[in-house]
XYZ file of C-alpha atoms in Angstrom:
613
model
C 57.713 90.229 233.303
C 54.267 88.878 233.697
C 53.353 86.084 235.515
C 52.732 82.861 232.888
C 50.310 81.012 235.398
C 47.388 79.916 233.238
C 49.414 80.406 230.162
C 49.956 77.641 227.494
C 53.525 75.826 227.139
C 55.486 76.876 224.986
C 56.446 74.208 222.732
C 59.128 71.733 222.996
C 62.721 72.757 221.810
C 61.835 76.645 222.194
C 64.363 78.993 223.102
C 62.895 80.840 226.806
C 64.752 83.696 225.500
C 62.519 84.207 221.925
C 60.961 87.540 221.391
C 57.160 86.214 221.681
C 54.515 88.346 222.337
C 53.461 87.390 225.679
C 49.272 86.287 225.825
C 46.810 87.530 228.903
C 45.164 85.262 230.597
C 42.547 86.286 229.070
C 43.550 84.658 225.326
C 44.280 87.579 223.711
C 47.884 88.570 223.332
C 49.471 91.254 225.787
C 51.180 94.377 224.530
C 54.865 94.081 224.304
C 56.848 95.792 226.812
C 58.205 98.839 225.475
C 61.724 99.101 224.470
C 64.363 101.525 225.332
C 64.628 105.207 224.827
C 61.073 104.694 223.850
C 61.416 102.772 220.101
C 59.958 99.596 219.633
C 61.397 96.894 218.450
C 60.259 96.985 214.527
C 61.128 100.588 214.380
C 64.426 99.705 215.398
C 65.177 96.889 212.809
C 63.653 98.558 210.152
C 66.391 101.729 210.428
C 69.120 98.841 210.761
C 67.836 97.427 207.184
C 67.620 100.961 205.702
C 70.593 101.330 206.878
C 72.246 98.388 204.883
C 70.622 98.906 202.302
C 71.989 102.459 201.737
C 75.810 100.822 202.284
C 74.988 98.583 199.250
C 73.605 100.989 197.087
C 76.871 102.998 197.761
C 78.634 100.208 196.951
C 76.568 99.173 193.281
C 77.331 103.358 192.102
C 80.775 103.150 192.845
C 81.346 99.748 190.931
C 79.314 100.868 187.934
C 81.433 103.411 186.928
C 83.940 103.097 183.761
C 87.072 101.271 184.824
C 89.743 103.459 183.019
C 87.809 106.285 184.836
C 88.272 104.915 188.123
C 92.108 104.219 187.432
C 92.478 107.848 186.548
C 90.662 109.663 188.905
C 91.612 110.470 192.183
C 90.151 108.646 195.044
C 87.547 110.908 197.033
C 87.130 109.347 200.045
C 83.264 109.303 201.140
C 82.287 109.652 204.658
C 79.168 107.682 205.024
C 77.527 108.629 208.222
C 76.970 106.357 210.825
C 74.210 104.581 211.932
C 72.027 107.124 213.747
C 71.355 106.610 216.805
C 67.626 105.598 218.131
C 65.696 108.499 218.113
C 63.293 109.239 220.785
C 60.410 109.097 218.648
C 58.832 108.139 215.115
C 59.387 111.767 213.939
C 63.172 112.321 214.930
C 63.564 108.568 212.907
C 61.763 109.721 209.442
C 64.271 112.944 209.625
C 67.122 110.855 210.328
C 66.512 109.311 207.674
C 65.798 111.995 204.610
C 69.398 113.165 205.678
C 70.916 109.661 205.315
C 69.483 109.838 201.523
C 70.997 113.287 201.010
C 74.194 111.912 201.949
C 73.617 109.048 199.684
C 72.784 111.300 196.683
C 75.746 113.592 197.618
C 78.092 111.132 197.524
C 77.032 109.494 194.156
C 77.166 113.180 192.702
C 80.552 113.544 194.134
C 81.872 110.213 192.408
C 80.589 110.900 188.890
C 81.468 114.636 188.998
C 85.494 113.704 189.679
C 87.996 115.856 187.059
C 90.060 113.388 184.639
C 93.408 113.075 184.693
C 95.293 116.310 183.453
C 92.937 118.720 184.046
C 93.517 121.750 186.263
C 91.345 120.437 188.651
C 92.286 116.690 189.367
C 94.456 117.288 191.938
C 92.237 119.454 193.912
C 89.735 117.762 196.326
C 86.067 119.066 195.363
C 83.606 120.147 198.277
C 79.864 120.508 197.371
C 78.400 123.061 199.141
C 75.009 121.707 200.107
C 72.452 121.541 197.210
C 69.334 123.076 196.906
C 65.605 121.153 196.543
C 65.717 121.814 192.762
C 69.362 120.708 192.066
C 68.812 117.846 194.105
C 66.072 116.301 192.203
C 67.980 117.025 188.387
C 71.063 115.250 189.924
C 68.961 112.484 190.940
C 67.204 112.161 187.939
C 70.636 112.560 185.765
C 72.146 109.780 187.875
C 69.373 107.673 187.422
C 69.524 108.373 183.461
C 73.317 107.692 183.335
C 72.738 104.046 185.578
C 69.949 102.932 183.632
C 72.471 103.753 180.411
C 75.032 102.082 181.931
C 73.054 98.843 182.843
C 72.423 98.459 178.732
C 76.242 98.883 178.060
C 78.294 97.285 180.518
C 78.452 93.906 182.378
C 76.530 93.129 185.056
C 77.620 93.509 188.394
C 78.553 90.341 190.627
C 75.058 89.806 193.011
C 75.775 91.295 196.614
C 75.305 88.657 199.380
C 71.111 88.001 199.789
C 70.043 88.767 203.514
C 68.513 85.598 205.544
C 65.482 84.644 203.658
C 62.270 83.614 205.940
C 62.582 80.389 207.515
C 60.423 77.953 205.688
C 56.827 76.600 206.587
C 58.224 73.531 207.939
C 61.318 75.069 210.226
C 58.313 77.739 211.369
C 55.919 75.096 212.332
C 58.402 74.057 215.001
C 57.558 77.576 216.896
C 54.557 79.045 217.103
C 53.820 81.210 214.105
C 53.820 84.802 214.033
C 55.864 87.529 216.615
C 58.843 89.112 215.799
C 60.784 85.760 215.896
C 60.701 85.327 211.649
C 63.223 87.063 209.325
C 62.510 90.717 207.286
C 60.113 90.398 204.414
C 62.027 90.843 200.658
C 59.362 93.593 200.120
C 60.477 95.493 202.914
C 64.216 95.248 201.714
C 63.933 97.740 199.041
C 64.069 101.378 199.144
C 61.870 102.715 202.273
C 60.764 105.840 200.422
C 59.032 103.692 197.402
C 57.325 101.588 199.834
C 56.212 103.824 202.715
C 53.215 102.023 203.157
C 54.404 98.919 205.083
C 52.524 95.767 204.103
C 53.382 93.519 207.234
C 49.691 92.009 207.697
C 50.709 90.348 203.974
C 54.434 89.046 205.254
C 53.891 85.251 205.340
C 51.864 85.603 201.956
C 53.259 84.669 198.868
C 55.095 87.571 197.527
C 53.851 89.494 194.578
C 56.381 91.580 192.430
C 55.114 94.875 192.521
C 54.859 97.041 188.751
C 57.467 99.892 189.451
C 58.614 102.430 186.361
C 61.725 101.665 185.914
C 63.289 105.113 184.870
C 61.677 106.114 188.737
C 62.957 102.736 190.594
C 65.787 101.463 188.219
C 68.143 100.882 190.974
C 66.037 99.217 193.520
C 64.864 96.786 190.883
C 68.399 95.626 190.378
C 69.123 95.423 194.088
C 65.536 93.068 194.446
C 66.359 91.072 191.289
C 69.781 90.432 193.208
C 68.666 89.369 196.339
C 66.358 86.563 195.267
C 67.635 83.317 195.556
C 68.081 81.121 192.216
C 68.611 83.911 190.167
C 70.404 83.462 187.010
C 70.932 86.321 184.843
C 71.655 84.635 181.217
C 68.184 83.498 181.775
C 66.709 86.874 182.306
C 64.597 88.236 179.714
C 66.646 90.863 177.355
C 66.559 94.005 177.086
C 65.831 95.556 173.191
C 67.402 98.920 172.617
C 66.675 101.686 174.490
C 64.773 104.303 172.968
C 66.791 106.907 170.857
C 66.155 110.799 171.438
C 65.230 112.634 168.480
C 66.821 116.559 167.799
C 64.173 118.746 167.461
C 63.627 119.934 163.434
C 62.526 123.600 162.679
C 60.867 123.994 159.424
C 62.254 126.949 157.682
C 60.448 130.419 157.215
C 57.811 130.133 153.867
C 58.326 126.317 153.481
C 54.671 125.511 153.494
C 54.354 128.890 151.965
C 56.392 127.303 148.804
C 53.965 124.299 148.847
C 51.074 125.991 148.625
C 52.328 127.918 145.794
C 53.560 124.787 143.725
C 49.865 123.028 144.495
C 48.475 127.019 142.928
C 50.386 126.420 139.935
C 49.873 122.915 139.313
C 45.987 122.991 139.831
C 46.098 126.205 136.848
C 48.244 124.260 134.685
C 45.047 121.241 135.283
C 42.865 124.163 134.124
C 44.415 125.156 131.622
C 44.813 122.221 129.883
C 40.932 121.482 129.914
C 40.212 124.390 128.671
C 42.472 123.755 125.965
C 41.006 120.291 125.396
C 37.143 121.704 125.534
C 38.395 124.357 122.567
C 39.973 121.618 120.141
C 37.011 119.284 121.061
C 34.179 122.550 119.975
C 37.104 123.332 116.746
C 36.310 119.105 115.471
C 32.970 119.502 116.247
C 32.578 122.841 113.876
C 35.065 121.453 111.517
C 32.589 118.086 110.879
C 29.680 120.208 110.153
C 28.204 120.123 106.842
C 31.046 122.345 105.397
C 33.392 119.327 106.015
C 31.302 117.020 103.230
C 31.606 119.018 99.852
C 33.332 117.392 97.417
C 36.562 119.075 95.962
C 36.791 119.374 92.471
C 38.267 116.563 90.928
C 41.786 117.161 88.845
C 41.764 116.993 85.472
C 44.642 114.026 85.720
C 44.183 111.427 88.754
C 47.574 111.010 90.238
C 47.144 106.840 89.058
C 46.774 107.717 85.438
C 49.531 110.286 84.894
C 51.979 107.459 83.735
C 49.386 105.730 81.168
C 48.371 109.667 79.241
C 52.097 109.246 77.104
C 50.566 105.905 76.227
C 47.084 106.801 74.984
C 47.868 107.669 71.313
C 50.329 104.960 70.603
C 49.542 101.612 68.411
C 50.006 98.993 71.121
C 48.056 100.979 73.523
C 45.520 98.726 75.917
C 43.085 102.051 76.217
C 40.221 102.183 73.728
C 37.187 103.921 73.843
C 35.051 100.601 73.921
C 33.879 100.461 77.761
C 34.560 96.973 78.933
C 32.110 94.925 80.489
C 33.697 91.994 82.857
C 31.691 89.162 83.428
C 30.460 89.142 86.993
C 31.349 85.458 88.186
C 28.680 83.877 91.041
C 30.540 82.339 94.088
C 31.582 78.729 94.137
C 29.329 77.734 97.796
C 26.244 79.538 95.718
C 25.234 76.936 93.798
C 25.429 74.241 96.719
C 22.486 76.462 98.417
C 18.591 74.848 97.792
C 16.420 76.916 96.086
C 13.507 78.270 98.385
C 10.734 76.602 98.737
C 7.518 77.823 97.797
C 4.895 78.871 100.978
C 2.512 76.073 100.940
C -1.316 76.824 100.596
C -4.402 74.682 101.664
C -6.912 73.873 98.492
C -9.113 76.998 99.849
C -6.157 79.179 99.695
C -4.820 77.885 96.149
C -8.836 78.649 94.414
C -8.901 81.958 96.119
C -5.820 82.632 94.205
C -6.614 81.264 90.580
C -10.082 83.224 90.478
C -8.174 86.299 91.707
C -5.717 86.069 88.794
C -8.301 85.024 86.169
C -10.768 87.583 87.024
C -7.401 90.000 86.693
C -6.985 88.384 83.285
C -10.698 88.882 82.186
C -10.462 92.911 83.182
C -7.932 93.464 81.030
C -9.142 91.594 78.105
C -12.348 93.583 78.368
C -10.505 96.936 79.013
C -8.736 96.024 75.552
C -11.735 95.378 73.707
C -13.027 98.378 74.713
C -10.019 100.160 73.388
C -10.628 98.550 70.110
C -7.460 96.561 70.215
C -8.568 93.158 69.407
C -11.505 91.885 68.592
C -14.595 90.757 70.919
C -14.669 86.564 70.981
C -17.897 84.983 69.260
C -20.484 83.721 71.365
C -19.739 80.219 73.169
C -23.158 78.495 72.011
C -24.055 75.093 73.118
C -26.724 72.944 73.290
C -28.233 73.774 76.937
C -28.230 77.850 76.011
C -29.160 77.534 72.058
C -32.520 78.877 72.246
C -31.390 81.501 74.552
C -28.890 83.044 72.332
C -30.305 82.201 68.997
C -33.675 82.743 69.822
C -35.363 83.689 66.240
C -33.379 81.444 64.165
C -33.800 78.350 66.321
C -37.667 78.578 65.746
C -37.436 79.275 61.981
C -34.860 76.601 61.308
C -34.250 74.638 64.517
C -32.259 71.931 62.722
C -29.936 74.764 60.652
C -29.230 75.866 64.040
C -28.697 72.550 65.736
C -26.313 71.770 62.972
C -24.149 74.974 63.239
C -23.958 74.319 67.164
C -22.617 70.985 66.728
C -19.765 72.353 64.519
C -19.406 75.208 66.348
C -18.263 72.379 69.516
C -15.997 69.956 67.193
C -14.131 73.607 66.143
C -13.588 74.621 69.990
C -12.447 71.054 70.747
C -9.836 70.437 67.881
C -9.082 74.075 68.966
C -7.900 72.876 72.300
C -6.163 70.020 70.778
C -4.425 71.361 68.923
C -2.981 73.690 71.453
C -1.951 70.885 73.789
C 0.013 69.496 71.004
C 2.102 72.740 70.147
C 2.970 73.214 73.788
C 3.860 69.482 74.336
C 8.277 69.247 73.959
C 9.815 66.794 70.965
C 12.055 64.140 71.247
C 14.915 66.578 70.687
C 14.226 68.847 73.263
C 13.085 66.716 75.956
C 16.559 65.019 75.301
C 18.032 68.951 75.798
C 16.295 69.458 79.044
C 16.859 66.399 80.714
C 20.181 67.020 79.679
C 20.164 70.671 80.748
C 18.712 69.547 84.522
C 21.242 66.809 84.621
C 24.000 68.928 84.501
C 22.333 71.540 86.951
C 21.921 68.001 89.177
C 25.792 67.844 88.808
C 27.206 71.435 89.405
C 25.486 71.175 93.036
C 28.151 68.411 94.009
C 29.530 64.754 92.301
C 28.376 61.882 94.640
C 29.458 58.865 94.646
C 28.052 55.246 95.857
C 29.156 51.657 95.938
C 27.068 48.613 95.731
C 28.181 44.669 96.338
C 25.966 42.178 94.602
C 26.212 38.688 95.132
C 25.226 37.195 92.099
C 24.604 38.821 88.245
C 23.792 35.989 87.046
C 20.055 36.602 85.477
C 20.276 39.108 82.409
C 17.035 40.825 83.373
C 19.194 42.037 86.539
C 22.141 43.186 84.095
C 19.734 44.728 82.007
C 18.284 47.357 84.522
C 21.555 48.138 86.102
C 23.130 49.121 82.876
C 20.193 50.702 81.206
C 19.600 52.631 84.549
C 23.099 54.373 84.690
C 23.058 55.288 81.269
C 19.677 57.051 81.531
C 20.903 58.904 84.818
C 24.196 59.961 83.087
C 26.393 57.916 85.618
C 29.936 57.157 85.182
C 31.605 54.209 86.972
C 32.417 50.080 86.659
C 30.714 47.220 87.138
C 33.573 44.424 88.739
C 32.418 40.757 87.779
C 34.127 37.924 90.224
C 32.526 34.741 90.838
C 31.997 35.382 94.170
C 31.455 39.225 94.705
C 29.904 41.506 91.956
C 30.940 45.418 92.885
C 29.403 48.490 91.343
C 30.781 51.509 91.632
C 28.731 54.862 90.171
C 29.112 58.088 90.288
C 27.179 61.779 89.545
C 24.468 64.242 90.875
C 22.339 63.827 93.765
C 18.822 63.130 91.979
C 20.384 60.542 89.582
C 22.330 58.820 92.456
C 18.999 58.469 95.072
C 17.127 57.195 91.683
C 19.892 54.645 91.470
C 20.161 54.324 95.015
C 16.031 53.522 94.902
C 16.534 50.708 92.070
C 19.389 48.937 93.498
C 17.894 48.501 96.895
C 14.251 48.291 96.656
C 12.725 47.975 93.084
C 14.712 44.824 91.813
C 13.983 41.708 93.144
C 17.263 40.321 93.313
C 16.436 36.329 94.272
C 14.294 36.266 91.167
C 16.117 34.692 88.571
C 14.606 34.537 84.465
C 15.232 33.080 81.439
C 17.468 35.639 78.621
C 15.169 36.973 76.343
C 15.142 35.598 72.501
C 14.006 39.096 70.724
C 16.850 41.451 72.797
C 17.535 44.473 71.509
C 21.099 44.077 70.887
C 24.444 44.208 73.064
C 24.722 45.755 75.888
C 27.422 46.403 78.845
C 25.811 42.889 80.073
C 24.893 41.078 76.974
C 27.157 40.036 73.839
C 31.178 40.305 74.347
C 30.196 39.898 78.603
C 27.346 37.844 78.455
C 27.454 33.732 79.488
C 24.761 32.817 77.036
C 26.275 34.499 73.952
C 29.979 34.107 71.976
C 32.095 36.726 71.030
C 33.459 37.703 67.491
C 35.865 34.775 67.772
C 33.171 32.338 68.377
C 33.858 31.163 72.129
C 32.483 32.546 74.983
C 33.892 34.970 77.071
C 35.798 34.153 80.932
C 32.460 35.167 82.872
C 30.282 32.301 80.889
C 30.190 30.072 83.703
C 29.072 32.485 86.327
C 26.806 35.028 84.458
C 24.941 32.174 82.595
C 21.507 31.877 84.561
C 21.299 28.119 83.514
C 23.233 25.586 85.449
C 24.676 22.347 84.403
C 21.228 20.405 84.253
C 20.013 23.716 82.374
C 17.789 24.562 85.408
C 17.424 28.482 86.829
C 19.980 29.105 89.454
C 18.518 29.486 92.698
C 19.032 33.191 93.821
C 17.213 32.867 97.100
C 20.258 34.000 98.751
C 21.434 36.908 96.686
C 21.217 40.402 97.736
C 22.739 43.726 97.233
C 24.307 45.690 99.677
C 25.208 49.690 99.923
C 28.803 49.563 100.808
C 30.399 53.347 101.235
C 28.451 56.713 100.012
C 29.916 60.051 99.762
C 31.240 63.404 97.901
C 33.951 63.789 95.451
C 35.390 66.972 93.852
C 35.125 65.930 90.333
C 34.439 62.459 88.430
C 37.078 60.069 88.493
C 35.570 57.471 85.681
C 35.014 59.271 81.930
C 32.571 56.937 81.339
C 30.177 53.628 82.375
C 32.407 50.255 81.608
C 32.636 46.854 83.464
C 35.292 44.012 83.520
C 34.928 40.371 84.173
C 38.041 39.637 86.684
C 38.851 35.750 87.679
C 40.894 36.702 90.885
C 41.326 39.487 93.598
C 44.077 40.715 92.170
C 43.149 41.307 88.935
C 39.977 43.531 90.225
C 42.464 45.391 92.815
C 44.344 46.359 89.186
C 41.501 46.882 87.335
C 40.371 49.664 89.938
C 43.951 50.739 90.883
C 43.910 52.884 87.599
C 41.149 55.000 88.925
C 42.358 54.831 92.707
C 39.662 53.191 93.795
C 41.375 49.764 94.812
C 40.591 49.953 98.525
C 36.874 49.651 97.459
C 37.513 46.192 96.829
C 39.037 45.190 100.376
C 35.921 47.423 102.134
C 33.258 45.539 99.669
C 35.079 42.323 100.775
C 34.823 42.775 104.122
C 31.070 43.363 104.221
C 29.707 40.664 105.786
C 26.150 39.292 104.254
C 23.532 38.428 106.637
């Protein structure tokens, strides 16, 4: 041993006997002394942890095989060899220990490849001869295939006792770190042939879990996940099912053959129906040509009249040989349309066209006196153009011819006259047409309006609302109440705006005047209804004391306040009041009665609720 003077201590509570390199003086440590039969020291443990490793692995086959196989086979005892003995160098050590594998292997062959009970060759005890390269690497990988299946199906095994982990960083700290004083890595505790390259410069590093294929290293991931401390299976991630083998499938002889066939057959059938199509869509086409649009012959019998020809010749028959005309009837919303209006013309526009049509009118009264069809018109002589046209004559006898002109005017004037009067209408028929237009005003539509008056009380008032209506040709009822007067007509649309018109703008309804002595006779408003006048009987009627326009002191009521107010306008389908009438009424419900009759009572309550400003 080498001398330690100059050396550091070695710390306190060492061991003199721990394996520690031994430094030079120098600083730098000094080889270790070599070992006997010339193996070092990590040679040497690392055989004694193969080694161990190789008894456990023997151990883990034999365990994982079926229990009821086990029972029944017979036991094959397994000679594991011993622990070699130190070679004399590092290559006498690597083949000592490819044979320990083979041994391994052979013996795991040995166990699965025991007879079962009752066959011929149970009882006999089974020697392998020694396998070859090839049939050692399909046994290996078959017994690798059969533990890997056997891990997914049965239980797994109990853990095998852990070796001595590395002391911990604290317990190390008491010694000085590195040497061969610590414990064997867990990397190096796995199989020796999957890790030939030793990592002991990483040994005191954290360890990382190396990525190993597990249908190569199945079993020496089992033995690592067994050794580390803590390790709880239940909590292990599981395993999904392994992957199923799939029988190869041989496609018989013309199967695609077949397919291609079908797709043949179906892509002419394709054809063959557009073709098809294309012919019956050229037959329409020649079939709507102009051959397609003569007429047939008609039958001498239409297949509707075949039932009436029994009936022609008899008395009660309905067919004649008068052609009947029906009347063509216009539709109902026609009349309701306006009549166009005519296209509106500035004053330069409307002379251009009445000297087009009169100088139309003159050509063809010349082009008829040319023809000799009526006779050319005299001269038009007056006094500015005398002595042009009656040149001769107006020197001989200028007063003859002065007297003939003057004549020759009154004719041409009387003339004219006289036409104006033949084309004027009489009494008769402007009665007829304003009747005619009237009802033309009414077919358009019946509208109807309703008017509140405060106060009838002046005649000249009653006068123009009855004399109005009657010349319109409205129908309806006057309601007189002392304190509401309600007026209710009906009819076309010109007579109702021209009623409309004097109702609310042309009478001046807080003007009040005195009756007139020279009337014209009764009236709706004057005689039986009137507050001035008596009736038959010789009293006066119930509305005397609010139509009469006198008061007590026989002064004109004051009408400042009165006015009349539109209550309700609209349309009606057809007139509900045959005639014009009014009614004197003392309370509401007498006027509610008086217009319940024509349905109209709710007129009453509306007009009533009109408030006057």
């Amino acid at each position: 041993m080498a001398s330690t003077v100059g050396k550091r201590p070695l710390p306190p509570g060492s061991d003199e006997n721990d394996p520690k390199r031994i430094r030079s003086n120098n600083g730098s440590p000094a080889p270790a002394p070599p070992a006997a039969n010339g193996v070092s020291e990590m040679e040497r443990k690392k055989q004694e942890a193969a080694a161990r490793m190789a008894a456990v692995k023997a151990k883990l086959a034999a365990s994982r095989a079926p229990a009821q196989s086990t029972a029944s086979r017979t036991p094959v005892s397994v000679a594991l060899p011993p622990p070699a003995a130190a070679p004399v160098n590092t290559v006498e050590a690597k083949k000592l220990e490819a044979q320990r594998k083979i041994a391994e292997m052979k013996a795991k062959m040995a166990i699965k490849r025991t007879p079962a009970p009752g066959s011929p060759a149970s009882n006999a005890t089974v020697t392998p001869g020694p396998p070859s390269d090839r049939e050692q690497r399909i046994a290996e990988a078959r017994a690798r295939a059969q533990q890997i299946a056997a891990r997914s199906t049965a239980p797994a095994p109990a853990p095998a006792a852990a070796p001595t982990p590395p002391p911990l960083r604290q317990e190390a700290g008491k010694s000085a770190r590195g040497g061969l004083g610590i414990g064997l890595h867990p990397s190096l505790m796995g199989d020796m042939s999957a890790s030939g390259k030793s990592k002991g410069a990483r040994g005191n590093q954290q360890r990382v879990t190396p990525r190993i294929n597990p249908y190569l290293a199945a079993g020496d991931d089992d033995q690592k996940t067994e050794q580390d401390q803590g390790f709880d299976p239940s909590l292990g991630p599981r395993r999904g099912g392994e992957r199923k083998s799939k029988q190869l499938e041989f496609n018989q002889k013309g199967k695609f053959m077949a397919q291609a066939n079908a797709l043949r057959q179906q892509a002419k059938l394709e054809e063959m129906k557009k073709r098809i199509a294309a012919e019956a869509r050229k037959t329409e086409i020649e079939e709507a040509s102009d051959k397609a649009f003569l007429v047939p012959v008609p039958p001498d019998v239409e297949w509707w009249d075949e039932g009436l020809i029994d009936k022609i010749d008899t008395e009660d028959t309905i067919i004649t040989a008068l052609i009947q005309h029906p009347v063509i009837l216009k539709a109902p919303q026609d009349k309701f349309q306006p009549a166009p209006k005519p296209l509106m013309l500035t004053p330069t526009e409307q002379k251009k066209l009445r000297r087009q049509r009169r100088m139309a009118d003159m050509k063809e009264e010349q082009a008829k006196i040319r023809l000799g069809l009526i006779d050319p018109p005299p001269p038009k002589v007056k006094k500015s153009n005398m002595m042009i046209v009656l040149g001769e004559q107006a020197v001989k006898d200028p007063t003859a011819v002065e007297a003939r002109v003057n004549r020759e005017i009154a004719q041409r004037a009387s003339d004219h006259a006289k036409a104006n009067v033949d084309r004027q209408l009489t009494k008769e028929q402007r009665a007829e047409k304003l009747k005619l237009q009237q009802a033309g005003d009414e077919a358009r539509g019946i509208l109807i309006a309703v008017f509140k008056v405060d106060n009838l009380s002046s005649g000249k008032h009653r006068y123009q609302v009855d004399v109005t209506a009657k010349q319109h040709a409205l129908t309806g009822i006057v309601v007189l109440d002392p304190e509401m007067n309600l007026i209710i007509v009906e009819g076309g649309a010109h007579s109702i705006n021209a009623y409309k018109k004097l109702m609310l703008n042309r009478i001046q309804w807080s003007e009040n005047t005195l009756p007139l002595s020279n009337s014209a006779g009764p009236s709706t408003f004057t005689g039986a209804n009137d507050g001035t006048s008596k009736g038959e009987s010789g009293q006066q009627n119930r509305a005397a004391q609010w139509l009469n326009p006198l008061d007590e002191r026989g002064e004109l009521k004051d009408l400042g306040e009165n006015k009349c107010h539109l209550v309700w306008e609209g349309q009606e389908g057809r007139r509900i009041f045959r005639n014009w009438s009014s009614r004197a009424c003392l309370t509401d419900g007498e006027a509610k009665d008086v217009l319940g009759r024509s349905k109209m009572e709710n007129m009453w309550t509306l007009g009533r609720s009109v408030k006057t400003i």
